[in-house]
mmCIF file of C-alpha atoms in Angstrom:
data_model
loop_
_atom_site.group_PDB
_atom_site.id
_atom_site.type_symbol
_atom_site.label_atom_id
_atom_site.label_comp_id
_atom_site.label_asym_id
_atom_site.label_seq_id
_atom_site.Cartn_x
_atom_site.Cartn_y
_atom_site.Cartn_z
ATOM 1 C CA MET A 4 291.644 -62.210 2.144
ATOM 2 C CA ARG A 5 294.629 -62.001 4.521
ATOM 3 C CA ARG A 6 293.060 -58.934 6.166
ATOM 4 C CA LEU A 7 289.720 -60.701 6.532
ATOM 5 C CA LEU A 8 291.343 -63.805 8.078
ATOM 6 C CA THR A 9 293.355 -61.627 10.459
ATOM 7 C CA SER A 10 290.176 -59.824 11.539
ATOM 8 C CA ILE A 11 288.410 -63.137 12.126
ATOM 9 C CA PHE A 12 291.366 -64.401 14.176
ATOM 10 C CA ILE A 13 291.347 -61.237 16.328
ATOM 11 C CA LEU A 14 287.593 -61.451 16.888
ATOM 12 C CA CYS A 15 287.820 -65.145 17.820
ATOM 13 C CA ALA A 16 290.619 -64.407 20.273
ATOM 14 C CA PHE A 17 288.614 -61.546 21.739
ATOM 15 C CA PHE A 18 285.465 -63.604 22.249
ATOM 16 C CA THR A 19 287.449 -66.586 23.618
ATOM 17 C CA SER A 20 289.089 -64.271 26.149
ATOM 18 C CA ALA A 21 285.742 -62.662 27.014
ATOM 19 C CA LYS A 22 284.131 -66.098 27.427
ATOM 20 C CA SER A 23 286.942 -67.239 29.739
ATOM 21 C CA LEU A 24 286.588 -64.173 31.942
ATOM 22 C CA ASN A 25 282.793 -64.489 31.840
ATOM 23 C CA ASN A 26 283.068 -68.084 33.093
ATOM 24 C CA ARG A 27 285.395 -66.926 35.871
ATOM 25 C CA LEU A 28 282.936 -64.158 36.809
ATOM 26 C CA PHE A 29 280.059 -66.676 36.924
ATOM 27 C CA HIS A 30 282.117 -69.029 39.115
ATOM 28 C CA PHE A 31 283.006 -66.367 41.656
ATOM 29 C CA THR A 32 279.477 -64.978 41.678
ATOM 30 C CA LYS A 33 278.280 -68.476 42.588
ATOM 31 C CA THR A 34 280.899 -68.854 45.325
ATOM 32 C CA GLY A 35 280.213 -65.431 46.805
ATOM 33 C CA GLU A 36 283.448 -63.596 45.927
ATOM 34 C CA ASP A 37 281.927 -61.009 43.590
ATOM 35 C CA PRO A 38 282.043 -57.874 45.772
ATOM 36 C CA PHE A 39 278.898 -56.378 44.221
ATOM 37 C CA THR A 40 276.477 -59.312 44.473
ATOM 38 C CA PRO A 41 275.317 -58.555 48.065
ATOM 39 C CA TYR A 42 274.188 -55.047 47.098
ATOM 40 C CA LEU A 43 272.373 -55.540 43.790
ATOM 41 C CA ASN A 44 268.924 -55.273 45.412
ATOM 42 C CA SER A 45 269.934 -53.099 48.375
ATOM 43 C CA ILE A 46 267.763 -50.008 48.954
ATOM 44 C CA PRO A 47 269.675 -47.761 51.353
ATOM 45 C CA THR A 48 268.303 -45.847 54.328
ATOM 46 C CA VAL A 49 268.032 -42.059 54.060
ATOM 47 C CA LEU A 50 269.846 -40.765 57.144
ATOM 48 C CA GLN A 51 269.297 -37.051 56.661
ATOM 49 C CA VAL A 52 267.382 -34.591 54.494
ATOM 50 C CA ILE A 53 269.662 -31.552 54.310
ATOM 51 C CA SER A 54 267.394 -29.294 52.250
ATOM 52 C CA THR A 55 264.267 -29.238 50.086
ATOM 53 C CA VAL A 56 263.915 -26.430 47.523
ATOM 54 C CA ASN A 57 261.028 -25.711 45.138
ATOM 55 C CA SER A 58 261.819 -23.792 41.953
ATOM 56 C CA GLY A 59 260.373 -22.986 38.553
ATOM 57 C CA SER A 60 256.752 -22.706 37.462
ATOM 58 C CA GLY A 61 254.159 -24.560 35.445
ATOM 59 C CA ASP A 62 255.249 -27.866 33.954
ATOM 60 C CA GLU A 63 258.881 -26.960 34.725
ATOM 61 C CA ALA A 64 258.298 -26.550 38.465
ATOM 62 C CA ILE A 65 260.645 -28.937 40.282
ATOM 63 C CA VAL A 66 261.685 -30.076 43.746
ATOM 64 C CA THR A 67 265.401 -30.427 44.562
ATOM 65 C CA LYS A 68 266.368 -32.426 47.663
ATOM 66 C CA GLU A 69 269.794 -32.840 49.223
ATOM 67 C CA ILE A 70 270.099 -35.996 51.306
ATOM 68 C CA VAL A 71 272.590 -38.321 52.963
ATOM 69 C CA PHE A 72 272.058 -42.093 52.722
ATOM 70 C CA SER A 73 273.734 -45.092 54.300
ATOM 71 C CA SER A 74 275.804 -47.264 51.949
ATOM 72 C CA LYS A 75 277.723 -50.543 52.008
ATOM 73 C CA ASN A 76 275.979 -51.895 55.109
ATOM 74 C CA GLY A 77 276.462 -48.619 56.953
ATOM 75 C CA VAL A 78 280.216 -48.407 56.382
ATOM 76 C CA ASN A 79 279.769 -45.253 54.266
ATOM 77 C CA LYS A 80 277.557 -42.174 54.364
ATOM 78 C CA ILE A 81 276.852 -40.762 50.919
ATOM 79 C CA TYR A 82 275.599 -37.309 49.937
ATOM 80 C CA GLY A 83 273.149 -37.089 47.045
ATOM 81 C CA ILE A 84 270.931 -34.620 45.186
ATOM 82 C CA MET A 85 267.540 -35.662 43.848
ATOM 83 C CA ALA A 86 265.341 -33.537 41.574
ATOM 84 C CA PHE A 87 261.861 -34.292 40.226
ATOM 85 C CA PRO A 88 258.755 -32.474 38.931
ATOM 86 C CA GLN A 89 256.446 -30.865 41.488
ATOM 87 C CA ARG A 90 253.363 -32.122 39.685
ATOM 88 C CA ALA A 91 251.798 -35.443 40.570
ATOM 89 C CA GLY A 92 252.593 -38.525 38.526
ATOM 90 C CA LYS A 93 255.153 -41.267 37.936
ATOM 91 C CA PHE A 94 258.250 -40.249 36.047
ATOM 92 C CA PRO A 95 261.152 -42.085 34.396
ATOM 93 C CA GLY A 96 264.250 -42.132 36.605
ATOM 94 C CA VAL A 97 267.813 -41.259 35.572
ATOM 95 C CA LEU A 98 270.936 -41.749 37.687
ATOM 96 C CA VAL A 99 273.601 -39.163 36.764
ATOM 97 C CA ILE A 100 277.209 -40.065 37.664
ATOM 98 C CA HIS A 101 279.902 -37.416 37.978
ATOM 99 C CA ALA A 102 283.453 -37.707 36.619
ATOM 100 C CA GLY A 103 286.530 -38.768 38.556
ATOM 101 C CA ASP A 104 287.740 -36.292 41.184
ATOM 102 C CA GLY A 105 284.292 -34.646 41.058
ATOM 103 C CA ASN A 106 281.213 -34.740 43.260
ATOM 104 C CA ALA A 107 277.419 -34.775 43.164
ATOM 105 C CA GLN A 108 277.284 -30.985 43.018
ATOM 106 C CA ASN A 109 278.946 -31.161 39.587
ATOM 107 C CA ALA A 110 275.829 -32.940 38.305
ATOM 108 C CA LYS A 111 273.243 -30.663 39.945
ATOM 109 C CA GLY A 112 272.601 -28.656 36.769
ATOM 110 C CA ILE A 113 272.092 -31.852 34.762
ATOM 111 C CA ILE A 114 269.639 -33.455 37.188
ATOM 112 C CA GLU A 115 267.623 -30.236 37.470
ATOM 113 C CA ARG A 116 267.510 -29.940 33.668
ATOM 114 C CA LEU A 117 266.223 -33.519 33.466
ATOM 115 C CA ALA A 118 263.659 -32.813 36.202
ATOM 116 C CA ARG A 119 262.302 -29.819 34.262
ATOM 117 C CA LYS A 120 261.842 -32.165 31.310
ATOM 118 C CA GLY A 121 259.764 -34.653 33.298
ATOM 119 C CA TYR A 122 262.324 -37.017 34.845
ATOM 120 C CA ALA A 123 263.207 -37.911 38.411
ATOM 121 C CA ALA A 124 266.994 -37.626 38.503
ATOM 122 C CA PHE A 125 269.583 -38.403 41.171
ATOM 123 C CA ALA A 126 273.313 -37.840 41.583
ATOM 124 C CA CYS A 127 275.519 -38.867 44.509
ATOM 125 C CA ASP A 128 279.140 -38.575 45.581
ATOM 126 C CA MET A 129 280.819 -41.663 44.142
ATOM 127 C CA ALA A 130 282.876 -42.813 47.128
ATOM 128 C CA GLY A 131 286.198 -44.128 45.861
ATOM 129 C CA PHE A 132 286.635 -41.769 42.913
ATOM 130 C CA CYS A 133 285.029 -38.514 44.048
ATOM 131 C CA ASN A 134 287.160 -35.647 45.351
ATOM 132 C CA THR A 135 287.663 -36.308 49.059
ATOM 133 C CA ASN A 136 288.279 -32.589 49.655
ATOM 134 C CA THR A 137 284.952 -31.367 48.222
ATOM 135 C CA THR A 138 282.526 -33.918 49.684
ATOM 136 C CA PRO A 139 281.860 -32.724 53.253
ATOM 137 C CA TYR A 140 278.651 -34.721 53.798
ATOM 138 C CA SER A 141 280.062 -38.052 52.569
ATOM 139 C CA SER A 142 282.239 -40.175 54.822
ATOM 140 C CA GLY A 143 283.816 -43.596 55.198
ATOM 141 C CA PRO A 144 287.232 -45.296 55.299
ATOM 142 C CA TRP A 145 287.792 -44.431 51.615
ATOM 143 C CA LYS A 146 288.232 -40.749 52.565
ATOM 144 C CA ALA A 147 291.587 -41.554 54.196
ATOM 145 C CA THR A 148 293.194 -41.536 50.725
ATOM 146 C CA PRO A 149 293.682 -37.933 49.542
ATOM 147 C CA ALA A 150 292.254 -37.005 46.142
ATOM 148 C CA PRO A 151 293.169 -37.545 43.355
ATOM 149 C CA ASP A 152 295.225 -40.687 44.223
ATOM 150 C CA GLU A 153 293.932 -43.477 41.959
ATOM 151 C CA ARG A 154 296.048 -46.340 43.291
ATOM 152 C CA PRO A 155 293.404 -47.738 45.691
ATOM 153 C CA ARG A 156 291.189 -48.428 42.675
ATOM 154 C CA PHE A 157 293.673 -50.909 41.221
ATOM 155 C CA TYR A 158 295.594 -52.556 44.024
ATOM 156 C CA LEU A 159 293.710 -55.378 45.724
ATOM 157 C CA LYS A 160 295.513 -55.719 49.055
ATOM 158 C CA ASN A 161 293.007 -58.076 50.652
ATOM 159 C CA GLY A 162 291.044 -59.483 47.707
ATOM 160 C CA PRO A 163 288.352 -57.906 45.513
ATOM 161 C CA LYS A 164 286.566 -56.169 48.397
ATOM 162 C CA SER A 165 289.577 -53.965 49.136
ATOM 163 C CA SER A 166 289.408 -51.879 45.932
ATOM 164 C CA SER A 167 287.993 -48.391 46.472
ATOM 165 C CA LEU A 168 285.884 -48.999 43.364
ATOM 166 C CA VAL A 169 283.694 -51.232 45.536
ATOM 167 C CA ASP A 170 282.760 -48.137 47.565
ATOM 168 C CA ALA A 171 282.065 -46.206 44.352
ATOM 169 C CA GLU A 172 280.007 -48.776 42.500
ATOM 170 C CA VAL A 173 278.057 -49.874 45.594
ATOM 171 C CA ALA A 174 277.153 -46.204 46.158
ATOM 172 C CA GLY A 175 275.982 -46.093 42.519
ATOM 173 C CA ILE A 176 273.990 -49.330 42.808
ATOM 174 C CA GLU A 177 272.267 -48.192 46.004
ATOM 175 C CA ALA A 178 271.596 -44.700 44.617
ATOM 176 C CA PHE A 179 269.964 -46.316 41.572
ATOM 177 C CA ASN A 180 267.841 -48.588 43.777
ATOM 178 C CA LEU A 181 266.872 -45.678 46.062
ATOM 179 C CA LEU A 182 265.737 -43.605 43.075
ATOM 180 C CA ARG A 183 263.889 -46.582 41.604
ATOM 181 C CA SER A 184 262.026 -47.121 44.902
ATOM 182 C CA GLN A 185 260.572 -43.600 45.069
ATOM 183 C CA PRO A 186 256.748 -43.505 44.821
ATOM 184 C CA ASN A 187 256.832 -40.974 41.969
ATOM 185 C CA VAL A 188 259.314 -43.001 39.872
ATOM 186 C CA ASP A 189 258.360 -45.546 37.219
ATOM 187 C CA ALA A 190 260.610 -48.468 38.191
ATOM 188 C CA GLU A 191 260.299 -49.978 34.694
ATOM 189 C CA LYS A 192 261.727 -46.861 33.005
ATOM 190 C CA MET A 193 265.174 -46.313 34.461
ATOM 191 C CA GLY A 194 268.280 -44.839 32.851
ATOM 192 C CA ILE A 195 271.909 -44.114 33.719
ATOM 193 C CA THR A 196 274.300 -41.521 32.334
ATOM 194 C CA GLY A 197 277.819 -40.540 33.369
ATOM 195 C CA TYR A 198 281.057 -38.842 32.427
ATOM 196 C CA SER A 199 284.612 -40.277 32.333
ATOM 197 C CA TRP A 200 284.866 -42.480 35.465
ATOM 198 C CA GLY A 201 281.120 -41.881 35.625
ATOM 199 C CA SER A 202 280.881 -43.277 32.094
ATOM 200 C CA TYR A 203 282.927 -46.296 33.189
ATOM 201 C CA SER A 204 280.339 -46.607 35.991
ATOM 202 C CA THR A 205 277.460 -46.231 33.524
ATOM 203 C CA THR A 206 278.795 -49.276 31.674
ATOM 204 C CA MET A 207 279.665 -51.141 34.876
ATOM 205 C CA LEU A 208 276.297 -50.571 36.571
ATOM 206 C CA SER A 209 274.350 -51.333 33.397
ATOM 207 C CA GLY A 210 276.064 -54.730 33.333
ATOM 208 C CA LEU A 211 275.566 -55.370 37.040
ATOM 209 C CA LEU A 212 271.916 -54.271 37.148
ATOM 210 C CA GLY A 213 270.890 -55.989 33.908
ATOM 211 C CA ASP A 214 267.269 -55.524 32.880
ATOM 212 C CA LYS A 215 266.599 -52.937 35.608
ATOM 213 C CA VAL A 216 268.322 -50.433 33.281
ATOM 214 C CA LYS A 217 266.397 -49.569 30.108
ATOM 215 C CA ALA A 218 268.663 -46.864 28.670
ATOM 216 C CA ALA A 219 272.312 -45.894 29.242
ATOM 217 C CA TYR A 220 274.171 -42.922 27.775
ATOM 218 C CA ALA A 221 277.931 -42.956 28.420
ATOM 219 C CA PHE A 222 280.362 -40.072 27.855
ATOM 220 C CA TRP A 223 283.967 -41.071 26.939
ATOM 221 C CA GLY A 224 284.535 -43.811 29.526
ATOM 222 C CA ALA A 225 284.547 -47.502 28.639
ATOM 223 C CA GLY A 226 286.061 -50.807 29.730
ATOM 224 C CA PHE A 227 288.818 -53.189 28.645
ATOM 225 C CA PHE A 228 291.465 -51.174 30.487
ATOM 226 C CA ASP A 229 294.101 -53.641 29.323
ATOM 227 C CA LYS A 230 293.414 -53.031 25.623
ATOM 228 C CA GLY A 231 293.940 -49.282 25.481
ATOM 229 C CA THR A 232 293.478 -46.731 28.249
ATOM 230 C CA TYR A 233 295.480 -44.212 30.242
ATOM 231 C CA TRP A 234 295.769 -46.901 32.939
ATOM 232 C CA LYS A 235 297.018 -49.693 30.643
ATOM 233 C CA LYS A 236 300.526 -49.649 32.150
ATOM 234 C CA ILE A 237 299.112 -49.890 35.689
ATOM 235 C CA ILE A 238 297.151 -52.976 34.662
ATOM 236 C CA GLU A 239 300.184 -54.539 32.941
ATOM 237 C CA ASP A 240 302.362 -54.007 36.013
ATOM 238 C CA LEU A 241 299.983 -55.779 38.394
ATOM 239 C CA PRO A 242 300.952 -59.344 39.428
ATOM 240 C CA ASP A 243 299.220 -61.902 37.202
ATOM 241 C CA SER A 244 296.709 -63.085 39.797
ATOM 242 C CA ILE A 245 295.829 -59.510 40.855
ATOM 243 C CA ARG A 246 295.471 -58.400 37.226
ATOM 244 C CA THR A 247 293.102 -61.273 36.435
ATOM 245 C CA THR A 248 291.044 -60.576 39.544
ATOM 246 C CA TRP A 249 290.821 -56.845 38.788
ATOM 247 C CA LEU A 250 289.807 -57.415 35.168
ATOM 248 C CA THR A 251 287.228 -59.994 36.239
ATOM 249 C CA TYR A 252 285.434 -57.816 38.769
ATOM 250 C CA PHE A 253 286.291 -54.198 38.016
ATOM 251 C CA ASP A 254 286.723 -53.933 34.268
ATOM 252 C CA ALA A 255 283.474 -52.521 32.879
ATOM 253 C CA GLY A 256 284.079 -54.214 29.534
ATOM 254 C CA ARG A 257 283.918 -57.643 31.189
ATOM 255 C CA ARG A 258 280.513 -56.661 32.630
ATOM 256 C CA ALA A 259 279.252 -55.397 29.255
ATOM 257 C CA PRO A 260 277.922 -58.794 27.990
ATOM 258 C CA HIS A 261 275.256 -58.555 30.716
ATOM 259 C CA ILE A 262 273.937 -55.167 29.551
ATOM 260 C CA LYS A 263 270.250 -55.291 28.598
ATOM 261 C CA ALA A 264 269.786 -51.536 28.149
ATOM 262 C CA ASN A 265 269.692 -49.596 24.917
ATOM 263 C CA PHE A 266 273.250 -48.275 25.111
ATOM 264 C CA PHE A 267 274.821 -45.191 23.523
ATOM 265 C CA MET A 268 278.490 -44.234 23.768
ATOM 266 C CA GLU A 269 279.546 -40.657 23.067
ATOM 267 C CA ALA A 270 283.235 -41.287 22.481
ATOM 268 C CA ALA A 271 285.996 -38.723 22.019
ATOM 269 C CA VAL A 272 288.235 -40.067 19.279
ATOM 270 C CA ASN A 273 291.227 -38.068 20.582
ATOM 271 C CA ASP A 274 290.628 -39.078 24.193
ATOM 272 C CA THR A 275 293.688 -39.240 26.461
ATOM 273 C CA TYR A 276 292.053 -41.637 28.914
ATOM 274 C CA PHE A 277 289.815 -44.100 27.041
ATOM 275 C CA TRP A 278 291.343 -44.934 23.677
ATOM 276 C CA VAL A 279 289.695 -46.248 20.537
ATOM 277 C CA GLU A 280 290.698 -49.841 21.397
ATOM 278 C CA SER A 281 288.903 -49.623 24.762
ATOM 279 C CA VAL A 282 285.714 -48.164 23.306
ATOM 280 C CA ASN A 283 285.628 -50.593 20.371
ATOM 281 C CA ALA A 284 286.036 -53.648 22.582
ATOM 282 C CA THR A 285 283.355 -52.435 24.997
ATOM 283 C CA LEU A 286 280.823 -51.812 22.236
ATOM 284 C CA GLN A 287 281.578 -55.214 20.689
ATOM 285 C CA ALA A 288 280.916 -56.891 24.036
ATOM 286 C CA ILE A 289 277.432 -55.378 24.418
ATOM 287 C CA PRO A 290 275.044 -57.961 22.967
ATOM 288 C CA LYS A 291 271.920 -55.888 22.314
ATOM 289 C CA ALA A 292 270.902 -52.435 21.084
ATOM 290 C CA LYS A 293 273.908 -50.096 20.927
ATOM 291 C CA ASN A 294 275.094 -47.106 18.972
ATOM 292 C CA HIS A 295 277.873 -44.545 19.219
ATOM 293 C CA VAL A 296 279.490 -41.407 17.900
ATOM 294 C CA TRP A 297 283.172 -40.519 17.529
ATOM 295 C CA GLY A 298 283.720 -36.832 18.288
ATOM 296 C CA PRO A 299 286.431 -35.723 15.822
ATOM 297 C CA ASN A 300 289.287 -33.775 17.436
ATOM 298 C CA VAL A 301 287.549 -34.024 20.811
ATOM 299 C CA ASN A 302 289.557 -34.939 23.913
ATOM 300 C CA HIS A 303 287.558 -35.778 27.035
ATOM 301 C CA ARG A 304 284.926 -33.090 26.722
ATOM 302 C CA GLU A 305 281.346 -32.753 25.596
ATOM 303 C CA ALA A 306 280.395 -31.843 22.046
ATOM 304 C CA PRO A 307 278.081 -28.830 21.459
ATOM 305 C CA THR A 308 275.181 -31.221 20.804
ATOM 306 C CA SER A 309 275.744 -33.465 23.850
ATOM 307 C CA ALA A 310 272.914 -32.150 26.071
ATOM 308 C CA LEU A 311 270.499 -32.209 23.118
ATOM 309 C CA MET A 312 271.415 -35.801 22.251
ATOM 310 C CA GLN A 313 271.191 -36.981 25.852
ATOM 311 C CA GLY A 314 267.665 -35.524 25.985
ATOM 312 C CA LEU A 315 266.591 -37.062 22.663
ATOM 313 C CA PHE A 316 267.980 -40.440 23.722
ATOM 314 C CA PHE A 317 266.173 -40.633 27.050
ATOM 315 C CA ASP A 318 262.944 -39.168 25.613
ATOM 316 C CA TYR A 319 262.811 -41.967 23.050
ATOM 317 C CA ASN A 320 263.972 -44.854 25.226
ATOM 318 C CA LEU A 321 262.241 -43.966 28.500
ATOM 319 C CA LYS A 322 259.194 -41.970 27.345
ATOM 320 C CA GLY A 323 258.580 -43.312 23.843
ATOM 321 C CA LEU A 324 258.767 -39.791 22.374
ATOM 322 C CA GLY A 325 260.458 -38.803 19.123
ATOM 323 C CA SER A 326 262.667 -41.135 17.098
ATOM 324 C CA PRO A 327 265.835 -43.161 17.727
ATOM 325 C CA PHE A 328 269.242 -42.151 16.406
ATOM 326 C CA GLY A 329 270.236 -43.235 12.926
ATOM 327 C CA HIS A 330 272.864 -45.902 12.345
ATOM 328 C CA VAL A 331 275.755 -45.528 9.912
ATOM 329 C CA ALA A 332 278.170 -48.190 8.683
ATOM 330 C CA ILE A 333 280.945 -48.531 6.119
ATOM 331 C CA SER A 334 279.800 -51.452 3.988
ATOM 332 C CA ASP A 335 282.568 -51.538 1.381
ATOM 333 C CA VAL A 336 285.954 -50.025 0.535
ATOM 334 C CA LYS A 337 286.904 -50.559 -3.114
ATOM 335 C CA SER A 338 290.259 -49.883 -4.766
ATOM 336 C CA MET A 339 289.697 -47.986 -8.025
ATOM 337 C CA LYS A 340 291.712 -48.010 -11.257
ATOM 338 C CA ASP A 341 293.136 -44.558 -10.479
ATOM 339 C CA SER A 342 294.433 -45.899 -7.113
ATOM 340 C CA THR A 343 291.858 -43.956 -5.107
ATOM 341 C CA LYS A 344 289.499 -45.819 -2.778
ATOM 342 C CA GLU A 345 285.724 -45.602 -2.900
ATOM 343 C CA VAL A 346 284.033 -45.851 0.482
ATOM 344 C CA THR A 347 280.425 -47.029 0.502
ATOM 345 C CA ILE A 348 278.339 -45.869 3.476
ATOM 346 C CA LYS A 349 275.055 -47.493 4.431
ATOM 347 C CA LEU A 350 272.513 -45.588 6.514
ATOM 348 C CA ASP A 351 269.616 -46.760 8.644
ATOM 349 C CA ILE A 352 267.493 -43.646 9.134
ATOM 350 C CA PRO A 353 264.387 -43.825 11.350
ATOM 351 C CA SER A 354 261.043 -42.638 10.044
ATOM 352 C CA GLY A 355 260.486 -38.910 10.419
ATOM 353 C CA VAL A 356 264.214 -38.083 10.608
ATOM 354 C CA ALA A 357 266.013 -36.216 7.831
ATOM 355 C CA ILE A 358 269.727 -36.290 6.968
ATOM 356 C CA LYS A 359 271.707 -33.069 7.289
ATOM 357 C CA THR A 360 275.213 -34.245 6.346
ATOM 358 C CA VAL A 361 277.174 -37.428 5.744
ATOM 359 C CA GLN A 362 280.951 -37.177 5.970
ATOM 360 C CA VAL A 363 284.047 -39.313 6.218
ATOM 361 C CA TYR A 364 286.641 -38.252 8.801
ATOM 362 C CA TYR A 365 290.214 -39.422 8.274
ATOM 363 C CA SER A 366 293.529 -39.123 10.108
ATOM 364 C CA GLU A 367 297.093 -40.153 9.458
ATOM 365 C CA PRO A 368 298.482 -42.847 11.780
ATOM 366 C CA GLN A 369 300.105 -41.524 14.959
ATOM 367 C CA ALA A 370 301.519 -43.284 17.989
ATOM 368 C CA ARG A 371 298.942 -41.553 20.199
ATOM 369 C CA TRP A 372 295.254 -41.190 19.387
ATOM 370 C CA ASP A 373 295.062 -37.853 21.181
ATOM 371 C CA ALA A 374 297.722 -36.398 18.837
ATOM 372 C CA ARG A 375 295.755 -37.061 15.661
ATOM 373 C CA LYS A 376 294.125 -34.447 13.465
ATOM 374 C CA TRP A 377 290.855 -35.600 11.908
ATOM 375 C CA MET A 378 289.804 -34.004 8.636
ATOM 376 C CA PRO A 379 286.435 -34.292 6.844
ATOM 377 C CA LEU A 380 285.604 -35.513 3.341
ATOM 378 C CA THR A 381 282.103 -34.892 1.988
ATOM 379 C CA ALA A 382 280.124 -37.969 0.981
ATOM 380 C CA THR A 383 277.792 -37.991 -2.039
ATOM 381 C CA GLU A 384 274.290 -39.424 -2.028
ATOM 382 C CA LYS A 385 273.649 -42.426 -4.296
ATOM 383 C CA ASN A 386 270.196 -43.090 -2.863
ATOM 384 C CA LYS A 387 268.428 -42.439 0.436
ATOM 385 C CA LYS A 388 270.278 -45.266 2.182
ATOM 386 C CA THR A 389 273.655 -45.149 0.459
ATOM 387 C CA TYR A 390 276.409 -42.533 0.225
ATOM 388 C CA THR A 391 279.914 -42.768 -1.200
ATOM 389 C CA ALA A 392 283.142 -40.897 -0.562
ATOM 390 C CA THR A 393 286.525 -41.024 -2.286
ATOM 391 C CA ILE A 394 289.834 -41.378 -0.462
ATOM 392 C CA PRO A 395 292.396 -39.545 -2.660
ATOM 393 C CA VAL A 396 295.592 -41.276 -3.794
ATOM 394 C CA ASP A 397 297.892 -39.324 -1.456
ATOM 395 C CA LEU A 398 295.804 -40.359 1.559
ATOM 396 C CA VAL A 399 295.618 -43.970 0.398
ATOM 397 C CA LYS A 400 299.436 -44.014 0.324
ATOM 398 C CA LYS A 401 299.500 -42.711 3.910
ATOM 399 C CA ASN A 402 297.291 -45.603 5.025
ATOM 400 C CA VAL A 403 294.868 -43.277 6.809
ATOM 401 C CA ASN A 404 292.230 -44.417 9.276
ATOM 402 C CA PHE A 405 288.693 -43.216 8.634
ATOM 403 C CA TYR A 406 285.082 -43.485 9.715
ATOM 404 C CA ALA A 407 281.673 -42.315 8.506
ATOM 405 C CA HIS A 408 279.809 -39.598 10.381
ATOM 406 C CA LEU A 409 276.074 -38.875 10.143
ATOM 407 C CA THR A 410 274.349 -35.677 11.305
ATOM 408 C CA ASP A 411 270.564 -35.415 11.173
ATOM 409 C CA THR A 412 268.462 -32.256 11.145
ATOM 410 C CA ARG A 413 267.743 -32.590 14.882
ATOM 411 C CA GLY A 414 271.463 -32.233 15.601
ATOM 412 C CA ALA A 415 271.957 -35.876 16.558
ATOM 413 C CA VAL A 416 275.253 -37.365 15.357
ATOM 414 C CA THR A 417 276.345 -40.998 15.033
ATOM 415 C CA SER A 418 279.373 -42.728 13.556
ATOM 416 C CA SER A 419 280.510 -45.969 12.004
ATOM 417 C CA ASP A 420 283.336 -48.086 13.317
ATOM 418 C CA ILE A 421 286.817 -46.799 12.525
ATOM 419 C CA TYR A 422 288.296 -48.472 9.435
#
């Protein structure tokens, strides 16, 4: 009972805090201080077409274009790569966002893979967190700060508009709107995916763009920087007023309540940058369809099934093909007479999908999440929707953390919350 009451207290405090920041965000949006509001419907001008290349054959024949577009009312010039099928038709659109200190070229293979599968895909240099030394076609005042200096993202010298994340997220917003405006793109079937800072941006843009985004697949990055991230100390050291302003406008978790998309988070449970606390709080803040997986013993890198899952996710949510991912939850943990604990796992498996394995991963408490070693326990089927696993006495005494992990025969993996 004490544990239940403590959990309720924490959740109430979390939602009260989120509501307070949400009210502040609404107030400043109304009074014009939100730095992103002026750009939410902005379709940028294409300034230059650098190259157009046709490749492939048959249904996998694609066009790849390199362009430069004007961003942030002409303050910035942004390089981007767009790829789409050669054949006639309207295709779902996917914005692909590179990781911090990267560039659009890093995402070229991904957007061309999506194009071969019948999507129009676009990636651009994310001004403000791209590598200033490897982005020769992109320009603007943000390039004066050498990569990989992150300080301009957090320090608001002259109010919210002075963060370099404004340059980044405005570039992302305008790239999304440019892709959505193309004559061969179905504007009602738009997705976003991104990695690390690009995953932060996937969450951020999904909140900012609301129902324009139908599906979002985020790798590792989340919000609630103050709850548990690599940058937590930076946030704590900011003056109170600056910290509140940054969290209000630039924390992706505070934007998450406005997400309308079907949202999937591929989280790395040993991640150095976005910790379990950050991911949990972000997922809790998303009000609608959401799911996730914890990659055991994975630190800020893709799992072997990542590309497959990204494809399955967008095929279902943007094309209506295949089946959704299954959901898995720990519904009960019971102390047994022999001092072991029985974990009951409930599954929600979509029609036409078969279970491959159900496991429980556990780890002993450590000061750092990225130092943990996660070990599997096999779960036993009770019926098609229920599995159980036993936590041995020695692990119970160590007060291990654990979560349930579902793998289906397609290779898609999902997880429960961490207990």
